[in-house]
Amino acid sequence: MVDPTAYTVISIVTLCFGLLVGFQVAHIMYVRRLTRLAKRCIDTGTIAPVLVEIEIAEGPEK
């Protein structure tokens, strides 16, 4: 039989580890997107790529 205390501890640790990994993956994706945007701004010499991203994020207004 499995000890209920050990099972509970393993479940909590697994849940916390999953949350940490999820936040880390989201952070990596966000930083990559910002890096790509910063490179585009440097290449063009303007903030136009930032304004385009804002327009895309807001979506079409009716």
PDB file of N, CA, C and O in Angstrom:
ATOM      1  N   MET A   1       0.839  -1.187   0.000  1.00  0.00           N
ATOM      2  CA  MET A   1       0.000   0.000   0.000  1.00  0.00           C
ATOM      3  C   MET A   1       0.883   1.250   0.000  1.00  0.00           C
ATOM      4  O   MET A   1       1.972   1.260   0.531  1.00  0.00           O
ATOM      5  N   VAL A   2       0.316   2.291  -0.551  1.00  0.00           N
ATOM      6  CA  VAL A   2       1.027   3.566  -0.601  1.00  0.00           C
ATOM      7  C   VAL A   2       0.643   4.372   0.634  1.00  0.00           C
ATOM      8  O   VAL A   2      -0.528   4.472   0.992  1.00  0.00           O
ATOM      9  N   ASP A   3       1.649   4.943   1.250  1.00  0.00           N
ATOM     10  CA  ASP A   3       1.419   5.783   2.424  1.00  0.00           C
ATOM     11  C   ASP A   3       0.719   7.068   1.976  1.00  0.00           C
ATOM     12  O   ASP A   3       1.214   7.779   1.093  1.00  0.00           O
ATOM     13  N   PRO A   4      -0.436   7.405   2.543  1.00  0.00           N
ATOM     14  CA  PRO A   4      -1.177   8.597   2.115  1.00  0.00           C
ATOM     15  C   PRO A   4      -0.373   9.896   2.296  1.00  0.00           C
ATOM     16  O   PRO A   4      -0.490  10.813   1.476  1.00  0.00           O
ATOM     17  N   THR A   5       0.427   9.968   3.328  1.00  0.00           N
ATOM     18  CA  THR A   5       1.231  11.174   3.549  1.00  0.00           C
ATOM     19  C   THR A   5       2.259  11.350   2.437  1.00  0.00           C
ATOM     20  O   THR A   5       2.421  12.445   1.886  1.00  0.00           O
ATOM     21  N   ALA A   6       2.941  10.281   2.092  1.00  0.00           N
ATOM     22  CA  ALA A   6       3.936  10.340   1.022  1.00  0.00           C
ATOM     23  C   ALA A   6       3.268  10.670  -0.310  1.00  0.00           C
ATOM     24  O   ALA A   6       3.790  11.463  -1.103  1.00  0.00           O
ATOM     25  N   TYR A   7       2.121  10.085  -0.560  1.00  0.00           N
ATOM     26  CA  TYR A   7       1.387  10.347  -1.791  1.00  0.00           C
ATOM     27  C   TYR A   7       0.992  11.819  -1.872  1.00  0.00           C
ATOM     28  O   TYR A   7       1.109  12.444  -2.930  1.00  0.00           O
ATOM     29  N   THR A   8       0.550  12.395  -0.771  1.00  0.00           N
ATOM     30  CA  THR A   8       0.163  13.803  -0.737  1.00  0.00           C
ATOM     31  C   THR A   8       1.370  14.711  -0.974  1.00  0.00           C
ATOM     32  O   THR A   8       1.286  15.671  -1.743  1.00  0.00           O
ATOM     33  N   VAL A   9       2.485  14.398  -0.332  1.00  0.00           N
ATOM     34  CA  VAL A   9       3.697  15.212  -0.506  1.00  0.00           C
ATOM     35  C   VAL A   9       4.181  15.154  -1.952  1.00  0.00           C
ATOM     36  O   VAL A   9       4.519  16.175  -2.546  1.00  0.00           O
ATOM     37  N   ILE A  10       4.185  13.963  -2.535  1.00  0.00           N
ATOM     38  CA  ILE A  10       4.610  13.813  -3.929  1.00  0.00           C
ATOM     39  C   ILE A  10       3.666  14.579  -4.854  1.00  0.00           C
ATOM     40  O   ILE A  10       4.109  15.233  -5.810  1.00  0.00           O
ATOM     41  N   SER A  11       2.394  14.559  -4.582  1.00  0.00           N
ATOM     42  CA  SER A  11       1.421  15.282  -5.396  1.00  0.00           C
ATOM     43  C   SER A  11       1.653  16.791  -5.324  1.00  0.00           C
ATOM     44  O   SER A  11       1.611  17.488  -6.341  1.00  0.00           O
ATOM     45  N   ILE A  12       1.901  17.299  -4.140  1.00  0.00           N
ATOM     46  CA  ILE A  12       2.132  18.734  -3.964  1.00  0.00           C
ATOM     47  C   ILE A  12       3.422  19.165  -4.664  1.00  0.00           C
ATOM     48  O   ILE A  12       3.458  20.190  -5.352  1.00  0.00           O
ATOM     49  N   VAL A  13       4.474  18.382  -4.498  1.00  0.00           N
ATOM     50  CA  VAL A  13       5.748  18.707  -5.143  1.00  0.00           C
ATOM     51  C   VAL A  13       5.602  18.680  -6.662  1.00  0.00           C
ATOM     52  O   VAL A  13       6.109  19.557  -7.363  1.00  0.00           O
ATOM     53  N   THR A  14       4.890  17.695  -7.185  1.00  0.00           N
ATOM     54  CA  THR A  14       4.674  17.594  -8.630  1.00  0.00           C
ATOM     55  C   THR A  14       3.880  18.786  -9.134  1.00  0.00           C
ATOM     56  O   THR A  14       4.204  19.370 -10.180  1.00  0.00           O
ATOM     57  N   LEU A  15       2.864  19.198  -8.424  1.00  0.00           N
ATOM     58  CA  LEU A  15       2.063  20.351  -8.808  1.00  0.00           C
ATOM     59  C   LEU A  15       2.909  21.621  -8.819  1.00  0.00           C
ATOM     60  O   LEU A  15       2.863  22.400  -9.781  1.00  0.00           O
ATOM     61  N   CYS A  16       3.686  21.837  -7.786  1.00  0.00           N
ATOM     62  CA  CYS A  16       4.540  23.031  -7.710  1.00  0.00           C
ATOM     63  C   CYS A  16       5.583  23.037  -8.822  1.00  0.00           C
ATOM     64  O   CYS A  16       5.844  24.068  -9.439  1.00  0.00           O
ATOM     65  N   PHE A  17       6.186  21.875  -9.086  1.00  0.00           N
ATOM     66  CA  PHE A  17       7.174  21.780 -10.152  1.00  0.00           C
ATOM     67  C   PHE A  17       6.536  22.099 -11.503  1.00  0.00           C
ATOM     68  O   PHE A  17       7.110  22.818 -12.325  1.00  0.00           O
ATOM     69  N   GLY A  18       5.341  21.598 -11.736  1.00  0.00           N
ATOM     70  CA  GLY A  18       4.623  21.878 -12.978  1.00  0.00           C
ATOM     71  C   GLY A  18       4.324  23.358 -13.134  1.00  0.00           C
ATOM     72  O   GLY A  18       4.456  23.921 -14.227  1.00  0.00           O
ATOM     73  N   LEU A  19       3.922  24.016 -12.058  1.00  0.00           N
ATOM     74  CA  LEU A  19       3.665  25.451 -12.113  1.00  0.00           C
ATOM     75  C   LEU A  19       4.936  26.228 -12.418  1.00  0.00           C
ATOM     76  O   LEU A  19       4.928  27.166 -13.225  1.00  0.00           O
ATOM     77  N   LEU A  20       6.030  25.856 -11.775  1.00  0.00           N
ATOM     78  CA  LEU A  20       7.300  26.538 -12.021  1.00  0.00           C
ATOM     79  C   LEU A  20       7.744  26.378 -13.468  1.00  0.00           C
ATOM     80  O   LEU A  20       8.189  27.337 -14.109  1.00  0.00           O
ATOM     81  N   VAL A  21       7.623  25.177 -14.002  1.00  0.00           N
ATOM     82  CA  VAL A  21       8.016  24.937 -15.390  1.00  0.00           C
ATOM     83  C   VAL A  21       7.118  25.736 -16.338  1.00  0.00           C
ATOM     84  O   VAL A  21       7.593  26.325 -17.309  1.00  0.00           O
ATOM     85  N   GLY A  22       5.840  25.782 -16.049  1.00  0.00           N
ATOM     86  CA  GLY A  22       4.915  26.551 -16.881  1.00  0.00           C
ATOM     87  C   GLY A  22       5.255  28.022 -16.902  1.00  0.00           C
ATOM     88  O   GLY A  22       5.262  28.660 -17.967  1.00  0.00           O
ATOM     89  N   PHE A  23       5.550  28.595 -15.745  1.00  0.00           N
ATOM     90  CA  PHE A  23       5.926  30.008 -15.684  1.00  0.00           C
ATOM     91  C   PHE A  23       7.244  30.251 -16.418  1.00  0.00           C
ATOM     92  O   PHE A  23       7.419  31.267 -17.094  1.00  0.00           O
ATOM     93  N   GLN A  24       8.181  29.337 -16.294  1.00  0.00           N
ATOM     94  CA  GLN A  24       9.479  29.493 -16.958  1.00  0.00           C
ATOM     95  C   GLN A  24       9.314  29.467 -18.477  1.00  0.00           C
ATOM     96  O   GLN A  24       9.913  30.268 -19.190  1.00  0.00           O
ATOM     97  N   VAL A  25       8.505  28.556 -18.985  1.00  0.00           N
ATOM     98  CA  VAL A  25       8.272  28.470 -20.428  1.00  0.00           C
ATOM     99  C   VAL A  25       7.586  29.737 -20.928  1.00  0.00           C
ATOM    100  O   VAL A  25       7.957  30.288 -21.975  1.00  0.00           O
ATOM    101  N   ALA A  26       6.604  30.227 -20.189  1.00  0.00           N
ATOM    102  CA  ALA A  26       5.930  31.462 -20.579  1.00  0.00           C
ATOM    103  C   ALA A  26       6.905  32.640 -20.580  1.00  0.00           C
ATOM    104  O   ALA A  26       6.868  33.482 -21.482  1.00  0.00           O
ATOM    105  N   HIS A  27       7.773  32.692 -19.614  1.00  0.00           N
ATOM    106  CA  HIS A  27       8.758  33.772 -19.532  1.00  0.00           C
ATOM    107  C   HIS A  27       9.717  33.713 -20.712  1.00  0.00           C
ATOM    108  O   HIS A  27      10.038  34.738 -21.318  1.00  0.00           O
ATOM    109  N   ILE A  28      10.182  32.526 -21.067  1.00  0.00           N
ATOM    110  CA  ILE A  28      11.097  32.377 -22.199  1.00  0.00           C
ATOM    111  C   ILE A  28      10.430  32.828 -23.492  1.00  0.00           C
ATOM    112  O   ILE A  28      11.030  33.549 -24.296  1.00  0.00           O
ATOM    113  N   MET A  29       9.184  32.452 -23.695  1.00  0.00           N
ATOM    114  CA  MET A  29       8.473  32.857 -24.909  1.00  0.00           C
ATOM    115  C   MET A  29       8.292  34.370 -24.952  1.00  0.00           C
ATOM    116  O   MET A  29       8.447  34.993 -26.009  1.00  0.00           O
ATOM    117  N   TYR A  30       7.969  34.982 -23.815  1.00  0.00           N
ATOM    118  CA  TYR A  30       7.780  36.427 -23.740  1.00  0.00           C
ATOM    119  C   TYR A  30       9.076  37.170 -24.033  1.00  0.00           C
ATOM    120  O   TYR A  30       9.091  38.142 -24.791  1.00  0.00           O
ATOM    121  N   VAL A  31      10.186  36.698 -23.474  1.00  0.00           N
ATOM    122  CA  VAL A  31      11.479  37.346 -23.700  1.00  0.00           C
ATOM    123  C   VAL A  31      11.897  37.214 -25.160  1.00  0.00           C
ATOM    124  O   VAL A  31      12.438  38.156 -25.745  1.00  0.00           O
ATOM    125  N   ARG A  32      11.656  36.066 -25.762  1.00  0.00           N
ATOM    126  CA  ARG A  32      11.978  35.891 -27.186  1.00  0.00           C
ATOM    127  C   ARG A  32      11.188  36.871 -28.038  1.00  0.00           C
ATOM    128  O   ARG A  32      11.722  37.446 -28.991  1.00  0.00           O
ATOM    129  N   ARG A  33       9.920  37.038 -27.723  1.00  0.00           N
ATOM    130  CA  ARG A  33       9.082  37.972 -28.492  1.00  0.00           C
ATOM    131  C   ARG A  33       9.590  39.397 -28.324  1.00  0.00           C
ATOM    132  O   ARG A  33       9.672  40.149 -29.300  1.00  0.00           O
ATOM    133  N   LEU A  34       9.928  39.784 -27.102  1.00  0.00           N
ATOM    134  CA  LEU A  34      10.455  41.132 -26.878  1.00  0.00           C
ATOM    135  C   LEU A  34      11.794  41.334 -27.570  1.00  0.00           C
ATOM    136  O   LEU A  34      12.058  42.418 -28.119  1.00  0.00           O
ATOM    137  N   THR A  35      12.639  40.314 -27.576  1.00  0.00           N
ATOM    138  CA  THR A  35      13.935  40.411 -28.244  1.00  0.00           C
ATOM    139  C   THR A  35      13.753  40.597 -29.744  1.00  0.00           C
ATOM    140  O   THR A  35      14.417  41.435 -30.358  1.00  0.00           O
ATOM    141  N   ARG A  36      12.845  39.833 -30.325  1.00  0.00           N
ATOM    142  CA  ARG A  36      12.570  39.954 -31.752  1.00  0.00           C
ATOM    143  C   ARG A  36      12.048  41.356 -32.081  1.00  0.00           C
ATOM    144  O   ARG A  36      12.465  41.974 -33.064  1.00  0.00           O
ATOM    145  N   LEU A  37      11.170  41.870 -31.229  1.00  0.00           N
ATOM    146  CA  LEU A  37      10.623  43.206 -31.426  1.00  0.00           C
ATOM    147  C   LEU A  37      11.705  44.273 -31.285  1.00  0.00           C
ATOM    148  O   LEU A  37      11.756  45.223 -32.070  1.00  0.00           O
ATOM    149  N   ALA A  38      12.578  44.120 -30.314  1.00  0.00           N
ATOM    150  CA  ALA A  38      13.664  45.087 -30.122  1.00  0.00           C
ATOM    151  C   ALA A  38      14.610  45.075 -31.320  1.00  0.00           C
ATOM    152  O   ALA A  38      15.062  46.138 -31.772  1.00  0.00           O
ATOM    153  N   LYS A  39      14.916  43.905 -31.861  1.00  0.00           N
ATOM    154  CA  LYS A  39      15.779  43.821 -33.039  1.00  0.00           C
ATOM    155  C   LYS A  39      15.139  44.514 -34.228  1.00  0.00           C
ATOM    156  O   LYS A  39      15.808  45.207 -34.990  1.00  0.00           O
ATOM    157  N   ARG A  40      13.827  44.336 -34.400  1.00  0.00           N
ATOM    158  CA  ARG A  40      13.134  45.008 -35.499  1.00  0.00           C
ATOM    159  C   ARG A  40      13.176  46.512 -35.325  1.00  0.00           C
ATOM    160  O   ARG A  40      13.350  47.246 -36.305  1.00  0.00           O
ATOM    161  N   CYS A  41      13.029  46.987 -34.100  1.00  0.00           N
ATOM    162  CA  CYS A  41      13.089  48.426 -33.841  1.00  0.00           C
ATOM    163  C   CYS A  41      14.478  48.976 -34.142  1.00  0.00           C
ATOM    164  O   CYS A  41      14.625  50.059 -34.716  1.00  0.00           O
ATOM    165  N   ILE A  42      15.498  48.244 -33.769  1.00  0.00           N
ATOM    166  CA  ILE A  42      16.873  48.688 -34.027  1.00  0.00           C
ATOM    167  C   ILE A  42      17.150  48.685 -35.530  1.00  0.00           C
ATOM    168  O   ILE A  42      17.756  49.616 -36.060  1.00  0.00           O
ATOM    169  N   ASP A  43      16.693  47.661 -36.230  1.00  0.00           N
ATOM    170  CA  ASP A  43      16.931  47.573 -37.674  1.00  0.00           C
ATOM    171  C   ASP A  43      16.243  48.705 -38.432  1.00  0.00           C
ATOM    172  O   ASP A  43      16.814  49.253 -39.372  1.00  0.00           O
ATOM    173  N   THR A  44      15.012  49.027 -38.046  1.00  0.00           N
ATOM    174  CA  THR A  44      14.281  50.078 -38.756  1.00  0.00           C
ATOM    175  C   THR A  44      14.627  51.462 -38.241  1.00  0.00           C
ATOM    176  O   THR A  44      14.429  52.446 -38.939  1.00  0.00           O
ATOM    177  N   GLY A  45      15.114  51.558 -37.024  1.00  0.00           N
ATOM    178  CA  GLY A  45      15.449  52.858 -36.444  1.00  0.00           C
ATOM    179  C   GLY A  45      14.238  53.632 -35.965  1.00  0.00           C
ATOM    180  O   GLY A  45      14.335  54.832 -35.704  1.00  0.00           O
ATOM    181  N   THR A  46      13.093  52.975 -35.876  1.00  0.00           N
ATOM    182  CA  THR A  46      11.869  53.646 -35.420  1.00  0.00           C
ATOM    183  C   THR A  46      11.159  52.754 -34.398  1.00  0.00           C
ATOM    184  O   THR A  46      11.568  51.625 -34.144  1.00  0.00           O
ATOM    185  N   ILE A  47      10.060  53.292 -33.886  1.00  0.00           N
ATOM    186  CA  ILE A  47       9.234  52.483 -32.979  1.00  0.00           C
ATOM    187  C   ILE A  47       8.029  51.900 -33.714  1.00  0.00           C
ATOM    188  O   ILE A  47       7.093  51.412 -33.093  1.00  0.00           O
ATOM    189  N   ALA A  48       8.054  51.953 -35.034  1.00  0.00           N
ATOM    190  CA  ALA A  48       6.931  51.457 -35.832  1.00  0.00           C
ATOM    191  C   ALA A  48       6.578  50.002 -35.518  1.00  0.00           C
ATOM    192  O   ALA A  48       5.388  49.676 -35.413  1.00  0.00           O
ATOM    193  N   PRO A  49       7.557  49.098 -35.353  1.00  0.00           N
ATOM    194  CA  PRO A  49       7.185  47.713 -35.029  1.00  0.00           C
ATOM    195  C   PRO A  49       6.403  47.601 -33.711  1.00  0.00           C
ATOM    196  O   PRO A  49       5.502  46.771 -33.596  1.00  0.00           O
ATOM    197  N   VAL A  50       6.724  48.453 -32.758  1.00  0.00           N
ATOM    198  CA  VAL A  50       6.000  48.436 -31.490  1.00  0.00           C
ATOM    199  C   VAL A  50       4.555  48.871 -31.712  1.00  0.00           C
ATOM    200  O   VAL A  50       3.612  48.267 -31.190  1.00  0.00           O
ATOM    201  N   LEU A  51       4.371  49.923 -32.508  1.00  0.00           N
ATOM    202  CA  LEU A  51       3.021  50.411 -32.782  1.00  0.00           C
ATOM    203  C   LEU A  51       2.198  49.381 -33.542  1.00  0.00           C
ATOM    204  O   LEU A  51       1.003  49.214 -33.280  1.00  0.00           O
ATOM    205  N   VAL A  52       2.839  48.668 -34.468  1.00  0.00           N
ATOM    206  CA  VAL A  52       2.137  47.610 -35.206  1.00  0.00           C
ATOM    207  C   VAL A  52       1.705  46.496 -34.255  1.00  0.00           C
ATOM    208  O   VAL A  52       0.575  46.009 -34.331  1.00  0.00           O
ATOM    209  N   GLU A  53       2.580  46.098 -33.346  1.00  0.00           N
ATOM    210  CA  GLU A  53       2.226  45.050 -32.380  1.00  0.00           C
ATOM    211  C   GLU A  53       1.069  45.487 -31.478  1.00  0.00           C
ATOM    212  O   GLU A  53       0.213  44.683 -31.129  1.00  0.00           O
ATOM    213  N   ILE A  54       1.045  46.745 -31.110  1.00  0.00           N
ATOM    214  CA  ILE A  54      -0.056  47.250 -30.286  1.00  0.00           C
ATOM    215  C   ILE A  54      -1.363  47.180 -31.061  1.00  0.00           C
ATOM    216  O   ILE A  54      -2.398  46.779 -30.521  1.00  0.00           O
ATOM    217  N   GLU A  55      -1.326  47.572 -32.324  1.00  0.00           N
ATOM    218  CA  GLU A  55      -2.523  47.512 -33.160  1.00  0.00           C
ATOM    219  C   GLU A  55      -3.021  46.080 -33.328  1.00  0.00           C
ATOM    220  O   GLU A  55      -4.204  45.808 -33.253  1.00  0.00           O
ATOM    221  N   ILE A  56      -2.099  45.151 -33.521  1.00  0.00           N
ATOM    222  CA  ILE A  56      -2.475  43.749 -33.672  1.00  0.00           C
ATOM    223  C   ILE A  56      -3.074  43.211 -32.374  1.00  0.00           C
ATOM    224  O   ILE A  56      -4.059  42.487 -32.382  1.00  0.00           O
ATOM    225  N   ALA A  57      -2.503  43.604 -31.244  1.00  0.00           N
ATOM    226  CA  ALA A  57      -2.971  43.117 -29.944  1.00  0.00           C
ATOM    227  C   ALA A  57      -4.376  43.630 -29.620  1.00  0.00           C
ATOM    228  O   ALA A  57      -5.187  42.925 -29.032  1.00  0.00           O
ATOM    229  N   GLU A  58      -4.653  44.855 -30.032  1.00  0.00           N
ATOM    230  CA  GLU A  58      -5.977  45.428 -29.756  1.00  0.00           C
ATOM    231  C   GLU A  58      -7.056  44.815 -30.625  1.00  0.00           C
ATOM    232  O   GLU A  58      -8.218  44.758 -30.237  1.00  0.00           O
ATOM    233  N   GLY A  59      -6.680  44.371 -31.806  1.00  0.00           N
ATOM    234  CA  GLY A  59      -7.648  43.752 -32.698  1.00  0.00           C
ATOM    235  C   GLY A  59      -8.479  44.803 -33.414  1.00  0.00           C
ATOM    236  O   GLY A  59      -8.358  46.002 -33.171  1.00  0.00           O
ATOM    237  N   PRO A  60      -9.334  44.345 -34.317  1.00  0.00           N
ATOM    238  CA  PRO A  60     -10.148  45.297 -35.074  1.00  0.00           C
ATOM    239  C   PRO A  60     -11.222  45.941 -34.205  1.00  0.00           C
ATOM    240  O   PRO A  60     -11.914  45.265 -33.456  1.00  0.00           O
ATOM    241  N   GLU A  61     -11.293  47.233 -34.319  1.00  0.00           N
ATOM    242  CA  GLU A  61     -12.332  47.952 -33.570  1.00  0.00           C
ATOM    243  C   GLU A  61     -13.506  48.220 -34.509  1.00  0.00           C
ATOM    244  O   GLU A  61     -13.327  48.568 -35.655  1.00  0.00           O
ATOM    245  N   LYS A  62     -14.690  48.065 -33.970  1.00  0.00           N
ATOM    246  CA  LYS A  62     -15.890  48.265 -34.801  1.00  0.00           C
ATOM    247  C   LYS A  62     -16.690  49.427 -34.309  1.00  0.00           C
ATOM    248  O   LYS A  62     -16.690  49.845 -33.238  1.00  0.00           O
TER     249      LYS A  62
END
